[in-house]
Amino acid sequence: APPPLYIFSTVFLRTCGGQKTHCAVEFADAMPFGEGLAEVRFTNLMQFFAGPAGSGAPYHFHKAAVNSLFYGRKRWALLPPEDAVFGVVPARRVFGGEGPRNATPLTCVQDAGDLLVLPDLWGHATLNLEPSVGLAREFTFVLRAPGTTPEGETGPEYVVR
């Protein structure tokens, strides 16, 4: 049987001007902290995901990301960057033992209300243990030398990955 449908999209269905239409959703792009010496820069698109139990994503990797689970339970398999792969094996089979043979993944379960922060370039696959709904957003952590502005006008910026 084919794997269950898993929706993963950067476009949301919402009401715009009284009509239902597809609209890209944009959010603030930076959040300073640590007395202005560092900030988290978010991408402009949130990624919505939803799927029934048994659905999920095969192994892949990308920038660091914050993953919020609003409803359901999700199992994660995590691989450090040196072992990360882009896979085509469906999530059900990955979690049935058909993952990469060169590494043993770290695993965890994310429950509704949990926030999972995924480090930069870490490989991961997910499997919904229950019907699940959530949002994800990639980000970059920027550390500035003392005396620089957020734009780096008076000195260099350093991206910490």
XYZ file of C-alpha atoms in Angstrom:
161
model
C 0.000 0.000 0.000
C 1.255 3.530 -0.673
C 2.302 5.628 2.331
C -0.432 7.824 3.889
C -0.722 11.359 2.552
C 1.454 13.833 4.465
C 0.893 17.543 3.826
C 3.933 19.798 4.149
C 3.440 23.278 2.723
C 4.660 26.870 2.963
C 1.294 28.179 1.708
C -1.712 28.433 3.986
C -5.405 28.563 3.154
C -6.782 31.636 4.865
C -9.315 34.386 4.352
C -7.929 37.391 2.489
C -10.311 40.269 1.839
C -13.337 38.121 2.612
C -12.439 35.388 0.096
C -10.721 32.098 0.733
C -7.447 32.074 -1.159
C -3.884 30.853 -0.858
C -1.646 33.473 0.757
C 2.003 33.299 1.714
C 2.409 34.074 5.413
C 5.360 36.260 6.439
C 6.635 36.938 9.946
C 9.260 39.156 11.569
C 12.699 38.121 10.395
C 14.952 38.701 13.410
C 14.864 38.346 17.182
C 17.800 39.927 19.120
C 18.947 38.617 22.499
C 22.047 38.616 24.723
C 22.259 42.424 24.996
C 22.128 42.743 21.203
C 25.264 40.674 20.567
C 23.336 37.864 18.928
C 20.120 37.333 17.045
C 18.109 34.586 15.458
C 17.184 35.306 11.838
C 14.137 33.409 10.658
C 13.153 32.626 7.091
C 10.041 34.433 5.881
C 7.926 31.314 5.443
C 6.457 29.001 8.021
C 5.998 25.392 6.932
C 2.674 23.805 7.863
C 2.509 20.027 8.260
C -0.393 17.663 8.874
C -0.930 13.961 8.429
C -2.517 10.811 9.800
C -0.765 8.202 11.913
C 1.816 6.387 9.806
C 2.628 9.389 7.612
C 5.840 11.389 7.815
C 8.944 12.571 5.992
C 11.927 10.527 4.741
C 15.465 11.486 5.737
C 16.488 14.999 4.683
C 18.432 17.963 6.089
C 18.392 21.767 5.927
C 19.173 24.848 7.998
C 18.428 24.865 11.713
C 14.688 24.831 12.395
C 12.126 25.217 15.160
C 9.374 22.580 14.974
C 6.126 23.112 16.898
C 3.651 20.275 17.301
C 0.143 21.503 18.101
C -1.729 18.225 17.896
C -0.685 14.560 17.943
C 2.601 12.697 18.511
C 5.620 12.446 16.221
C 8.707 10.206 16.326
C 11.997 11.713 15.154
C 15.174 9.975 13.933
C 18.164 12.353 13.994
C 21.572 12.021 12.327
C 24.546 14.385 12.831
C 25.628 16.383 9.749
C 28.414 13.964 8.824
C 25.843 11.137 8.505
C 22.924 13.178 7.065
C 21.332 11.934 3.837
C 18.486 12.771 1.478
C 16.377 9.636 1.328
C 13.470 8.332 -0.703
C 12.440 5.511 1.641
C 8.965 6.321 3.069
C 8.856 7.228 6.763
C 7.029 4.030 7.778
C 9.831 1.933 6.319
C 12.579 4.167 7.753
C 11.209 3.567 11.236
C 10.793 -0.128 10.415
C 14.575 -0.432 10.074
C 15.314 0.662 6.485
C 17.308 3.771 7.453
C 20.930 4.551 6.549
C 23.218 1.643 7.378
C 26.251 3.811 8.173
C 24.815 5.388 11.337
C 22.501 4.753 14.267
C 20.071 7.648 14.660
C 19.183 9.361 17.891
C 15.432 9.073 18.430
C 12.832 10.967 20.400
C 9.071 11.458 20.532
C 7.540 14.914 20.248
C 4.160 15.330 21.964
C 1.566 18.019 21.328
C 2.823 21.257 22.873
C 6.498 20.307 22.515
C 8.969 22.487 20.617
C 11.856 20.669 18.923
C 14.897 22.725 17.862
C 16.760 20.973 15.081
C 20.438 21.951 14.671
C 21.836 23.159 11.346
C 22.295 20.398 8.727
C 21.210 17.550 11.015
C 19.550 14.770 9.058
C 16.110 13.744 10.222
C 13.101 11.630 9.365
C 9.702 11.863 11.047
C 6.796 9.494 11.609
C 3.408 10.595 12.927
C 2.402 8.193 15.701
C -1.045 9.828 15.829
C -2.780 12.287 13.504
C -0.500 15.336 13.830
C -0.522 19.050 12.979
C 2.251 21.610 13.428
C 4.490 24.340 12.081
C 8.213 24.531 11.310
C 10.484 27.480 10.584
C 14.147 27.520 9.574
C 16.558 30.008 11.131
C 20.177 31.149 11.290
C 21.939 32.165 14.519
C 24.100 35.287 14.101
C 26.710 36.349 16.684
C 28.147 39.872 16.426
C 31.370 41.267 17.774
C 30.886 43.867 20.570
C 30.356 47.387 19.184
C 28.682 46.316 15.953
C 25.159 47.249 14.921
C 22.538 44.646 13.986
C 23.409 45.372 10.353
C 27.141 44.931 11.051
C 27.907 48.511 9.960
C 30.841 49.008 12.331
C 32.248 45.500 12.287
C 31.882 41.950 11.024
C 29.060 39.523 11.735
C 29.731 35.892 12.459
C 27.243 33.174 11.575
C 27.314 30.323 14.042
C 25.935 27.121 12.540
